[in-house]
Short mmCIF file of C-alpha atoms in Angstrom, two decimals:
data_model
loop_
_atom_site.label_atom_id
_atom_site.label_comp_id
_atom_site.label_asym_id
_atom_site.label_seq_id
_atom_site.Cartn_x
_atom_site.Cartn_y
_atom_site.Cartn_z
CA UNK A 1 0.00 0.00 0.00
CA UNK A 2 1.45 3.40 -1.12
CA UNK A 3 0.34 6.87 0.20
CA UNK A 4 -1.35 8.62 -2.33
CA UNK A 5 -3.35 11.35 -0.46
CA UNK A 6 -4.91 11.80 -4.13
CA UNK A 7 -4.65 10.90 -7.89
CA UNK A 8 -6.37 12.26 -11.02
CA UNK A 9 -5.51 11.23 -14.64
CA UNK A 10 -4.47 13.97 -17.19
CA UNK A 11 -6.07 14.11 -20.33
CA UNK A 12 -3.87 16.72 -21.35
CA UNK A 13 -0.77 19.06 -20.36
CA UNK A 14 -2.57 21.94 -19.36
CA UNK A 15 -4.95 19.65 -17.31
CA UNK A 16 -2.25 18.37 -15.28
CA UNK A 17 0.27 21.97 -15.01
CA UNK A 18 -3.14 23.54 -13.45
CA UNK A 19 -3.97 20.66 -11.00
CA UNK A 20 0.28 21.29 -10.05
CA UNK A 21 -0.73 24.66 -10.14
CA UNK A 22 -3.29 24.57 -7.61
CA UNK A 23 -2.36 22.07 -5.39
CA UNK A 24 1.44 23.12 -4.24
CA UNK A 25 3.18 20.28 -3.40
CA UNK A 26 1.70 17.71 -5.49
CA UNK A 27 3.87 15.85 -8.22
CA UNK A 28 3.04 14.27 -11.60
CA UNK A 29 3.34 10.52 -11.89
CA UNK A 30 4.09 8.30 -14.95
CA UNK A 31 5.10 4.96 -15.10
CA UNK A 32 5.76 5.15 -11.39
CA UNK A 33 8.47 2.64 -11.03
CA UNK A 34 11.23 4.86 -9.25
CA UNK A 35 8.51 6.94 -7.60
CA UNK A 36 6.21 3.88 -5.93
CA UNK A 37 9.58 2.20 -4.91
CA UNK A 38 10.88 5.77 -3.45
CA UNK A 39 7.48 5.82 -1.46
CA UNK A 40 8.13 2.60 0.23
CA UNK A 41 11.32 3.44 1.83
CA UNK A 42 9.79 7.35 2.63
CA UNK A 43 6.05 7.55 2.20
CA UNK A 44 5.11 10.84 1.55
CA UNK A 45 1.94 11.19 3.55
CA UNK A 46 -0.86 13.65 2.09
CA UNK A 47 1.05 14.18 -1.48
CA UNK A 48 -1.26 14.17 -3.72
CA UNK A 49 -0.19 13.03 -7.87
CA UNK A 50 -1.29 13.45 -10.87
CA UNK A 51 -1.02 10.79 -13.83
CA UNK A 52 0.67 12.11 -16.78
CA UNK A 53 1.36 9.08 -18.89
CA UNK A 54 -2.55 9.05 -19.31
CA UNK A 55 -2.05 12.67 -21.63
CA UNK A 56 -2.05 11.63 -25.93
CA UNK A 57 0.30 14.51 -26.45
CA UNK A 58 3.09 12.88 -24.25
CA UNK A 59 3.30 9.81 -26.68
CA UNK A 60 4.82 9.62 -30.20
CA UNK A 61 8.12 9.33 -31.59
CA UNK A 62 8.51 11.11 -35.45
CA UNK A 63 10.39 13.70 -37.19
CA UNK A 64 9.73 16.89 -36.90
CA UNK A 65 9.32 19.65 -39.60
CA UNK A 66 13.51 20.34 -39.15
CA UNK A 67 14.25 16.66 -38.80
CA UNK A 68 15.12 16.65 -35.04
CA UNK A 69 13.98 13.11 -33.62
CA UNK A 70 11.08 13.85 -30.93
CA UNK A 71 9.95 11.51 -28.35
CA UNK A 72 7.10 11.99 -26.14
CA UNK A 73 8.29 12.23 -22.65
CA UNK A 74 5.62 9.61 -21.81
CA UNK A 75 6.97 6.59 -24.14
CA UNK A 76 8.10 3.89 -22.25
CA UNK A 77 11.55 2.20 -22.43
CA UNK A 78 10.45 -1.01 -24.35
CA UNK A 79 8.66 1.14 -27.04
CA UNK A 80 12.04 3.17 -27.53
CA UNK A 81 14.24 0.40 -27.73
CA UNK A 82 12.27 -1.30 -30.24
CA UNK A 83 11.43 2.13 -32.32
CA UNK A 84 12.37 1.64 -35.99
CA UNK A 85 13.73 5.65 -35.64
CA UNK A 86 15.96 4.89 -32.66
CA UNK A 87 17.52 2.34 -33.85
CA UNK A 88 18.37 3.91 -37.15
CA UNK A 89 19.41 7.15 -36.27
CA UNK A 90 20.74 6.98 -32.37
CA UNK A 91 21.33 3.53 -31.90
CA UNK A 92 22.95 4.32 -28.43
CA UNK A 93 19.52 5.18 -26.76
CA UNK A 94 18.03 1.93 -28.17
CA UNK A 95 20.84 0.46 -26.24
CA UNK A 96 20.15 2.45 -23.40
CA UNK A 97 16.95 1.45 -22.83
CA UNK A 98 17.01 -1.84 -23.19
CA UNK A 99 20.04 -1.94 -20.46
CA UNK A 100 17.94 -0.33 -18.10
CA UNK A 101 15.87 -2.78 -15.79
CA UNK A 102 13.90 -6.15 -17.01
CA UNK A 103 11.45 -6.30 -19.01
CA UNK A 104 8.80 -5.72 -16.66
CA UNK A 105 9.90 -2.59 -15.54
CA UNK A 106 10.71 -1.18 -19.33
CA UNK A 107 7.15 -1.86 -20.48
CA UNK A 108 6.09 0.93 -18.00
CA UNK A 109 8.81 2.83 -16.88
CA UNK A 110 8.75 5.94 -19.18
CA UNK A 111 11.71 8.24 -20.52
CA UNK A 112 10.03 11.25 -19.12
CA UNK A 113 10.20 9.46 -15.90
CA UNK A 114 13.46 8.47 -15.76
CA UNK A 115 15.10 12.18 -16.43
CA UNK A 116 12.65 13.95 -14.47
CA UNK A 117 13.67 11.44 -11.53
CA UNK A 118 17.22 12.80 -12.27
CA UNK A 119 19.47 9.58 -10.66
CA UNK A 120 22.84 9.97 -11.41
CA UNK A 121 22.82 6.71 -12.68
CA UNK A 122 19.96 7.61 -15.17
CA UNK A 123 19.97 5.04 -18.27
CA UNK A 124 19.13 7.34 -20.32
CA UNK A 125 20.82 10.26 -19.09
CA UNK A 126 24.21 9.65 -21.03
CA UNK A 127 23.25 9.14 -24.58
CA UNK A 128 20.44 12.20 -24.36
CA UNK A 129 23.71 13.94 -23.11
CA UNK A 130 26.05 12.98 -26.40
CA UNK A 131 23.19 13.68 -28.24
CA UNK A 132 22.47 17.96 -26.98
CA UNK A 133 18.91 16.53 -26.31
CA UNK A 134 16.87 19.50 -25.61
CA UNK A 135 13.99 19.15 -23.13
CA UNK A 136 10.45 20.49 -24.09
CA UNK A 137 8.22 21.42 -20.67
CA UNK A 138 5.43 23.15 -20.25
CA UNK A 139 3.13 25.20 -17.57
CA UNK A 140 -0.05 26.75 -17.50
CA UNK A 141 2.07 29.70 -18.65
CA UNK A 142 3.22 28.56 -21.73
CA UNK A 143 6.97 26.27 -22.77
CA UNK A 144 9.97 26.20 -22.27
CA UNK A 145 13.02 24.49 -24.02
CA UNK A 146 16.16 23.38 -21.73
CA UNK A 147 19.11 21.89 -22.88
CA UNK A 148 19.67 18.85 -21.12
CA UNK A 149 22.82 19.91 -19.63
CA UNK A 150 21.40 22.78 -18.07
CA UNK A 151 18.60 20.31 -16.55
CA UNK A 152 20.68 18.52 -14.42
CA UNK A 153 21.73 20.10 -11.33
CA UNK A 154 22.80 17.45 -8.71
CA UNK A 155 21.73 13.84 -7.40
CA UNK A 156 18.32 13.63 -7.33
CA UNK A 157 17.78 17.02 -8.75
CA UNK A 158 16.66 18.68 -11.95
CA UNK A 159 15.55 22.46 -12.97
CA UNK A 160 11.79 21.71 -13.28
CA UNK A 161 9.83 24.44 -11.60
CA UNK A 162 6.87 23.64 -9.63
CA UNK A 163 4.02 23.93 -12.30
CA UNK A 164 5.83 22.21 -14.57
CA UNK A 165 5.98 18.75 -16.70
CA UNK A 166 8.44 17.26 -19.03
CA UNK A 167 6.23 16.74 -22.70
CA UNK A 168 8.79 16.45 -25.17
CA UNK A 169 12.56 15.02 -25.59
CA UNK A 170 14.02 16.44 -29.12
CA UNK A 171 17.25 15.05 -30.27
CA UNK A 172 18.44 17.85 -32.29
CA UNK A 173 19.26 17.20 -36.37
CA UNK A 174 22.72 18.47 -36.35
CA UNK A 175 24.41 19.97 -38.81
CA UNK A 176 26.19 17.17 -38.73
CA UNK A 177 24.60 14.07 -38.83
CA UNK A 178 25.61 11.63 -36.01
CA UNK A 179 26.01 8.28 -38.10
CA UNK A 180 27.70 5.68 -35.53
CA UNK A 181 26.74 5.91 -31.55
CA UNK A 182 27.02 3.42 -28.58
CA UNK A 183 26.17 3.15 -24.86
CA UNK A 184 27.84 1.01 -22.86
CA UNK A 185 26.80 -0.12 -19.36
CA UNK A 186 29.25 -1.16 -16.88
CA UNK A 187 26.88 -2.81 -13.84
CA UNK A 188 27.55 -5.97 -11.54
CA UNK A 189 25.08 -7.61 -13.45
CA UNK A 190 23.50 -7.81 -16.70
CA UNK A 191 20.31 -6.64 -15.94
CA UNK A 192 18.02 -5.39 -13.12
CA UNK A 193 21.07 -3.32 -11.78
CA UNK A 194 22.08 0.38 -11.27
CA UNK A 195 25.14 1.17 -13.59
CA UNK A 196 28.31 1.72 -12.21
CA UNK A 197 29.63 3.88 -14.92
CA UNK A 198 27.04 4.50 -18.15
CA UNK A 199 29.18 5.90 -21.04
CA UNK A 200 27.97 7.33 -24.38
CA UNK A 201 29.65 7.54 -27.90
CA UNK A 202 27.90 10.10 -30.86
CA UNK A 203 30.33 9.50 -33.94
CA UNK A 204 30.59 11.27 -37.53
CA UNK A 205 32.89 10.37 -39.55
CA UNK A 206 34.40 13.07 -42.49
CA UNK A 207 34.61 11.29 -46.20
CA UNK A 208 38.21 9.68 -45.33
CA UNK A 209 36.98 8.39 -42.75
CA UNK A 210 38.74 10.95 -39.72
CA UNK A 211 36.16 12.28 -36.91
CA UNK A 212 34.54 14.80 -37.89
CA UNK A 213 33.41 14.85 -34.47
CA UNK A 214 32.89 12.91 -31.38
CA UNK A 215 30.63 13.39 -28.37
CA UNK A 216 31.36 11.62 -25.43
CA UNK A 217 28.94 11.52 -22.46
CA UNK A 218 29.22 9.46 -19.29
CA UNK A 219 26.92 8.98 -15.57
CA UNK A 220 27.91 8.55 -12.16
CA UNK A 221 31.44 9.72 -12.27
CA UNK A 222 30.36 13.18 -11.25
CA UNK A 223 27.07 14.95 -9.57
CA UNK A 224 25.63 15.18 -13.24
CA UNK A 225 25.91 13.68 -16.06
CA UNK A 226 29.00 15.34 -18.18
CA UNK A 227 30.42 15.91 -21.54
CA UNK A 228 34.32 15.76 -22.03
CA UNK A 229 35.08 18.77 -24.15
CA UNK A 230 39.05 18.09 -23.75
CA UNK A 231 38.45 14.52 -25.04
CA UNK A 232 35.74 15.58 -28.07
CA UNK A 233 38.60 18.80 -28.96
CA UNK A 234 41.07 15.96 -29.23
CA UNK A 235 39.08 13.39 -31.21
CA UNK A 236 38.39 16.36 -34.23
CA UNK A 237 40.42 15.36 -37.06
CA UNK A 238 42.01 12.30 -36.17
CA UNK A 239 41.56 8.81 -37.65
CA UNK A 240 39.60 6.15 -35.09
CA UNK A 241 42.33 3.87 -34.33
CA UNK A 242 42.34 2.30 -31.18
CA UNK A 243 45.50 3.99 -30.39
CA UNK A 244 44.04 7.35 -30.79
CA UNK A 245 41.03 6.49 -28.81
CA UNK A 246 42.79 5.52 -26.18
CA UNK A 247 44.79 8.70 -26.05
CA UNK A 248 41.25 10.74 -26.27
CA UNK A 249 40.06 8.77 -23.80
CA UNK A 250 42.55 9.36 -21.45
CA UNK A 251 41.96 13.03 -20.94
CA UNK A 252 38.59 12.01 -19.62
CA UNK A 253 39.82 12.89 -15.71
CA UNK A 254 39.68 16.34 -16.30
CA UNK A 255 36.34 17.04 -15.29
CA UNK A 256 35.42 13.77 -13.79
CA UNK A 257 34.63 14.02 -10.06
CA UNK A 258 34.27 10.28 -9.21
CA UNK A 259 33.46 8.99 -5.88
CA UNK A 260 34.00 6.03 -4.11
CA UNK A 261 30.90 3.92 -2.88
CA UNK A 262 29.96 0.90 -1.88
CA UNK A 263 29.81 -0.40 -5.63
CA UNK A 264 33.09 0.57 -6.60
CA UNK A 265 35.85 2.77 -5.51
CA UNK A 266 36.82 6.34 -7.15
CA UNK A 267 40.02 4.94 -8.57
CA UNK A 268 38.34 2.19 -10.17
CA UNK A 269 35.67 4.33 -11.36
CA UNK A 270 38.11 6.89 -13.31
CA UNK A 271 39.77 3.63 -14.51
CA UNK A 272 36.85 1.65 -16.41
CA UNK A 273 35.94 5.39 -17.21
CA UNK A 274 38.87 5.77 -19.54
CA UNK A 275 38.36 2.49 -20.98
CA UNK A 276 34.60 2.38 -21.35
CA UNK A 277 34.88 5.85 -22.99
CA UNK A 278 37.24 4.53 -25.43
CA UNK A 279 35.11 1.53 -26.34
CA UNK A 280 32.25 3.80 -26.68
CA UNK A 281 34.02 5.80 -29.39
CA UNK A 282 35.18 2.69 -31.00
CA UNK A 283 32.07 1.12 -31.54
CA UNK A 284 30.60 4.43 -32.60
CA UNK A 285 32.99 4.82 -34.96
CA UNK A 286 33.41 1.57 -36.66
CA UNK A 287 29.39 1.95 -36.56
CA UNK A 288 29.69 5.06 -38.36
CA UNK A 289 32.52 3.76 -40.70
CA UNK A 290 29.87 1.06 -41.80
CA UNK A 291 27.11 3.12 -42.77
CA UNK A 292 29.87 5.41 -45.04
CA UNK A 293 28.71 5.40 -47.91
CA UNK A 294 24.83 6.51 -47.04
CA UNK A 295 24.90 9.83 -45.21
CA UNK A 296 27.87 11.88 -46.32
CA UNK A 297 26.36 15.45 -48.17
CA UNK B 1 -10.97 11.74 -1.98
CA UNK B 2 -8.84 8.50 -0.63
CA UNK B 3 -10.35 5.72 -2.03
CA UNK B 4 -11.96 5.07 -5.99
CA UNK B 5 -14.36 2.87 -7.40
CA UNK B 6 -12.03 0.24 -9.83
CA UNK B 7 -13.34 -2.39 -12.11
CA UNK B 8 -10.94 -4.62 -12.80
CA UNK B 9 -11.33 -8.19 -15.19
CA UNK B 10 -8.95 -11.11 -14.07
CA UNK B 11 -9.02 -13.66 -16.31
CA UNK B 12 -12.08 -12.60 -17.94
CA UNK B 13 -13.83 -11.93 -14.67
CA UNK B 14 -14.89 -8.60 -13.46
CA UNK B 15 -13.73 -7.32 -10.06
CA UNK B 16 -14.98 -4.34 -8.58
CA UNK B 17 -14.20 -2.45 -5.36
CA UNK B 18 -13.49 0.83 -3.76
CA UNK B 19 -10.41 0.81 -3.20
CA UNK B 20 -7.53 2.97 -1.47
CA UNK B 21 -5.64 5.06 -3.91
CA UNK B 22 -2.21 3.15 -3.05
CA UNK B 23 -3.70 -0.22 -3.38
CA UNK B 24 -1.11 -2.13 -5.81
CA UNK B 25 -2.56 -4.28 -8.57
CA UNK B 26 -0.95 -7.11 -6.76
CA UNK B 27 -2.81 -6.25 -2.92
CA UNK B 28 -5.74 -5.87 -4.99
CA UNK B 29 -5.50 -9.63 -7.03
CA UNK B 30 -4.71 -11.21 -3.93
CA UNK B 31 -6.45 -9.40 -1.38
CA UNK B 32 -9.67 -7.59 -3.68
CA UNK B 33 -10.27 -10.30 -6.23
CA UNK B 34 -9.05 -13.78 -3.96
CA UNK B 35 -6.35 -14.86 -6.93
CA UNK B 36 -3.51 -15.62 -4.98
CA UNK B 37 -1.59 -17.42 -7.56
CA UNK B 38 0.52 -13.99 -8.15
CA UNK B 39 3.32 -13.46 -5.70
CA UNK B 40 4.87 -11.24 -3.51
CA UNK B 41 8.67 -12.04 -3.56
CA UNK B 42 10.43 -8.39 -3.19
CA UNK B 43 7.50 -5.66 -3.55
CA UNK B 44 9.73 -3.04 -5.11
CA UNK B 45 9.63 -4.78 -9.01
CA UNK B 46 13.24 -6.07 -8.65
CA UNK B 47 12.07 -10.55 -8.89
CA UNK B 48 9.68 -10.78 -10.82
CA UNK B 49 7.12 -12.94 -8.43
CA UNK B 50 4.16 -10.83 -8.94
CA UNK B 51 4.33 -10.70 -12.90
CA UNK B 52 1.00 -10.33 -14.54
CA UNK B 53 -0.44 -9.63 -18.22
CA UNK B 54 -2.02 -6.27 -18.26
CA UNK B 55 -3.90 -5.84 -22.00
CA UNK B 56 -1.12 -8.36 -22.60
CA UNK B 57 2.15 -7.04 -21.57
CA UNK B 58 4.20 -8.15 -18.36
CA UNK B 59 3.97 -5.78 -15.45
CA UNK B 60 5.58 -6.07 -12.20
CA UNK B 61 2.19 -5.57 -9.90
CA UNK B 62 3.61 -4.92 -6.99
CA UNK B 63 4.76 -1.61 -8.29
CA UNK B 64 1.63 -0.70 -10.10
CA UNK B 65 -1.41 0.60 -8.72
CA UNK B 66 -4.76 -0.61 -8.73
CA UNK B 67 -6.07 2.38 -9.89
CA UNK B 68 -4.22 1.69 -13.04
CA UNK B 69 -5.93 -0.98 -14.37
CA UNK B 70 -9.22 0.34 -13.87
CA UNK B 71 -11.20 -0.91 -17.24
CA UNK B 72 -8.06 -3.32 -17.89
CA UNK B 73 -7.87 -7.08 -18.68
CA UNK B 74 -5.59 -8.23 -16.45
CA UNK B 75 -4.43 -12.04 -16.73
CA UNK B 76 -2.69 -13.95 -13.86
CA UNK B 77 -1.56 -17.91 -14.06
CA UNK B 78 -5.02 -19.03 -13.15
CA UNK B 79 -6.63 -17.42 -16.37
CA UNK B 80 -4.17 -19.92 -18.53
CA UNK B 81 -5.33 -23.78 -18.10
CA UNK B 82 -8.75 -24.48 -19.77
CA UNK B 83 -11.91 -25.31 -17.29
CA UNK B 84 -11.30 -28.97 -17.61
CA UNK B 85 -8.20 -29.04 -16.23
CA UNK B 86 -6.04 -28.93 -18.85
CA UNK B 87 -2.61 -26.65 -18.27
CA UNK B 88 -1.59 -24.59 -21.00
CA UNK B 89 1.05 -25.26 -23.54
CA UNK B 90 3.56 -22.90 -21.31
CA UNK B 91 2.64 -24.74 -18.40
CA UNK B 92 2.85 -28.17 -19.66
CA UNK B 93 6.49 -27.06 -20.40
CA UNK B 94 7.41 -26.13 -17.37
CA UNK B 95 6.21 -29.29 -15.69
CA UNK B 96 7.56 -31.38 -18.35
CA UNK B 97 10.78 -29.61 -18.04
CA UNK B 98 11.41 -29.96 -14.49
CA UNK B 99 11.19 -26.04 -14.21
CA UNK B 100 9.54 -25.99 -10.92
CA UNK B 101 10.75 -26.36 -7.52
CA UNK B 102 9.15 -24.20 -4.79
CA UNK B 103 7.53 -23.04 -7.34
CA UNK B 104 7.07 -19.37 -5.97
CA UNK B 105 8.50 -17.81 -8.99
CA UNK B 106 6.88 -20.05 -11.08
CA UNK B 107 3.53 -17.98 -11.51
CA UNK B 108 5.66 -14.82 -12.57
CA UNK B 109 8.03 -16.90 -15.21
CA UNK B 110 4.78 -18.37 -16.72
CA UNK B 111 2.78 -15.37 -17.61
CA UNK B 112 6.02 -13.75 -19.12
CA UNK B 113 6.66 -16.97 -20.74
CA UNK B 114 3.28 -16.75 -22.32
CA UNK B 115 3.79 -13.43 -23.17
CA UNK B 116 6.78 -14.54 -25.68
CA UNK B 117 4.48 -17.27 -26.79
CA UNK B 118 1.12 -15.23 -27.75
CA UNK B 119 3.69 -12.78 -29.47
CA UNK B 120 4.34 -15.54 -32.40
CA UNK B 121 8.29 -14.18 -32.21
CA UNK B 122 11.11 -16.46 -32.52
CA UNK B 123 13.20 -15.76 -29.64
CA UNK B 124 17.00 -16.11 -29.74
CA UNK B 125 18.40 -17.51 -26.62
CA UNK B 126 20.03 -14.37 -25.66
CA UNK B 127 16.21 -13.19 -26.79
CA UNK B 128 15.18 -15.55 -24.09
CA UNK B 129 17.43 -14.86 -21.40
CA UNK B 130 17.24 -10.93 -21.94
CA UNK B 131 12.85 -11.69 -21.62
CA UNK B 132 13.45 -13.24 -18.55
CA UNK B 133 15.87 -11.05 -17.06
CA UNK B 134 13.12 -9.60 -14.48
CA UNK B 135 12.91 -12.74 -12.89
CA UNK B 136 14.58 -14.25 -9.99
CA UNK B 137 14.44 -17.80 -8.64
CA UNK B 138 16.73 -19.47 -5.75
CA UNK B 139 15.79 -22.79 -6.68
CA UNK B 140 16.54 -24.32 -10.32
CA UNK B 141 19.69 -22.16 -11.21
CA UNK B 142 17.17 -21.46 -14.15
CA UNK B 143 18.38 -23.78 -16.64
CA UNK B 144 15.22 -25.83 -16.71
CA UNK B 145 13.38 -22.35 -16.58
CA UNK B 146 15.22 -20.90 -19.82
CA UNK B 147 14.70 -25.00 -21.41
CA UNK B 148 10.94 -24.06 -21.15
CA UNK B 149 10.29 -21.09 -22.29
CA UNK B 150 12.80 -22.14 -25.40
CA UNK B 151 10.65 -24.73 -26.48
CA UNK B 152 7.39 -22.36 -25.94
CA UNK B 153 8.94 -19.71 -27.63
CA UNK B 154 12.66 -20.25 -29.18
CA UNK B 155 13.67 -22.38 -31.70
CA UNK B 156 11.91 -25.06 -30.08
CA UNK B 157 14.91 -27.13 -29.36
CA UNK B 158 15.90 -28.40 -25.95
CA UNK B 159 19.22 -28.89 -24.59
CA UNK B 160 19.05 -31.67 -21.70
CA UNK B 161 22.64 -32.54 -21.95
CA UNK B 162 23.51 -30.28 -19.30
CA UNK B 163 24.50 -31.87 -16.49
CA UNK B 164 27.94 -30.73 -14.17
CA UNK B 165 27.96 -34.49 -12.91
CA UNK B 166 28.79 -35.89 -16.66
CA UNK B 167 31.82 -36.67 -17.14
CA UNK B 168 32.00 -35.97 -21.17
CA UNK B 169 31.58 -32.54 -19.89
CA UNK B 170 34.42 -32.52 -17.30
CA UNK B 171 37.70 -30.57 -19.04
#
């Protein structure tokens, strides 16, 4: 038995930003699997929720009119991993979903959820990261677009104002078109576990086959997610050889701020780091050196 | 407002009861509707024990309310052998398998087991063991389990061979 103090169902977004709106302290709900397991170790007595994976406009992922890749913050994790889109264009969130829980748990869970929730361990968190996802939410007084970067602020903590929900995830079309990306989990086991270190690889590749750039992302070696500017400076230009990697993964310490827990220890945390991140940008890259031929302009 | 009105179908039966807002789907199959096959292992979604269909997909119930499935055909292991008795093709593999011991986990495995099967895919084993990755069982060391649901829903083969005390298999 949870305590719900009260629930409604949103039809749509404005339905549910003016119940937030006039009940302070309430909190939108989707797939609920962080926040009904959060409740049993600290019920929050009298909060009242309100459904949000219940609202049409929260579903859907498609193109829009400037070819970013949108995904309704309400889609689960099983529906993304599967999603002909995903898997085409950022293969690395495909992967990312489908590392994150069982089955069970990804056929309800929902991306929205799982950002909003803002673990530093977030499955998602890395790839939306390497990708500049921007972050679509709305109030009853109007939307907002964040940067993802700018949407993390700490463990446990993201920059949605009270009145607010997540609607939208949109995975910018880049001038450059990412062509090869990975994620790459490192947990104790192979499912049903919190990652350790989550690392993310966005690859393009010029015509002879040099980076034209690389975006590297990783989780839970720092308060945040983080990029690794001095790694993705170091990577422009230079041919994917493992060698090279290696050496652009190895300025990854820079503004990693690893900790030691009780799954692993800050040393051995800045170590896989260097070698996950260098796996990443392999894969990526030997992904991206497959599909060539298609997407150079 | 603390409680709600829910009508629920179980295996083709409709529940209905007023129930408390935090109910889970699983308190409310057990406790609300009397089905007690469905079980609680861990209550936080992490084994896999309380496993039902819900409009067909696998849902841990213990972290889903009963609120939720309000209007929603909900199937447990009881909605899958036929009225005379007869188990269902999933659960005639399990027994012929040897895939049961305590048999508390059993109930979960089954209905996402049957899931595979009604889906008409062709599961690779990895398929298989990435399906069933939500489960847990302290019993079979899930061999058995995985033999199961391969012949419901992989390539239909079974491998019996299997066994640490042959000595072919000694290196």
């Amino acid at each position: 038995m949870y305590s719900i103090a009260y629930h409604c169902q949103a039809q749509t977004v404005q339905e549910a930003c003016r119940f937030l709106d006039e009940n302070p302290g309430a909190r939108p709900i989707s797939g609920g699997t962080d926040l009904l397991v959060k409740l049993q170790h600290t019920p929050q007595e009298g909060t009242k929720y309100v459904r949000v994976n219940t609202i049409p406009a929260l579903f859907g992922i498609y193109f829009n009119a400037v070819g970013d890749i949108v995904i309704g913050a309400a889609e689960t994790f099983t529906n993304i991993w599967q999603n002909p889109i995903v898997c085409e264009h950022v293969q690395l969130l495909s992967e990312a979903a489908v590392s994150m829980g069982g089955p069970q748990i990804r056929n309800v869970a929902t991306i929205g959820g799982n950002i909003c929730n803002g673990a530093v361990s977030a499955d998602s968190a890395a790839s939306l990261f390497a990708l500049d996802a921007k972050l679509s939410l709305s109030s009853t007084a109007g939307s907002r677009v964040v940067p993802i970067q700018e949407f993390y602020l700490g463990p446990g903590k993201v920059a949605l104002a009270p009145g607010e929900i997540l609607t939208h995830i949109v995975l910018p079309r880049f001038e450059r078109k990412f062509e090869g990306s990975s994620y790459l989990k490192y947990s104790m086991r192979e499912a049903m576990d919190i990652a350790t270190l989550g690392t993310a690889a966005a690859c393009t590749l010029n015509s002879d086959g040099s980076i034209r750039a690389l975006q590297l992302a990783a989780t839970v070696v720092a308060p945040t997610p983080i990029r690794f500017p001095a790694c993705e400076t170091a990577a422009r230009g230079i041919f994917p050889t493992a060698e090279n990697l290696r050496n652009v993964s190895s300025l990854c310490l820079e503004n990693a701020l690893a900790r030691t827990s009780w799954r692993a220890s800050k040393e051995f945390r800045e170590h896989i780091l260097a070698v996950y991140l260098m796996r990443a940008a392999q894969l990526a890259a030997n992904r991206a050196l497959n599909k060539g031929g298609e997407h150079h302009e | 407002m603390s409680k709600q009105f829910v009508s629920i179908t179980i295996n083709g039966e409709v529940f209905e009861a007023s129930v408390d807002l935090g109910k889970s789907l699983l308190e409310f199959i057990r406790e609300d509707a009397g089905v007690t096959g469905t079980k609680y292992g861990c209550g936080v979604g992490e084994c896999g024990a309380c496993t039902v269909l819900v409009n067909g997909t696998p849902i841990n119930s213990c972290i889903y309310l009963a609120i939720w499935a309000d209007g929603q055909q909900v199937r447990t292991v009881e909605g899958l052998a036929l009225s005379d008795g007869t188990l269902s093709e999933v659960q005639q593999a399990f027994v012929d398998e040897g895939a049961v011991q305590c048999g508390f986990c059993t109930p979960g495995f089954i209905m996402s087991v049957t899931a595979m099967k009604e889906s008409g895919i062709t599961y690779s084993d990895t398929e298989i063991q990435t399906e069933l990755s939500g489960h847990l069982c302290r019993c079979t060391g899930y061999q058995k389990i995985f033999n199961a649901a391969k012949k419901c829903a992989g390539d239909g083969s079974c491998e019996k061979e299997h066994h640490s005390c042959d000595a072919e298999h000694r290196e």
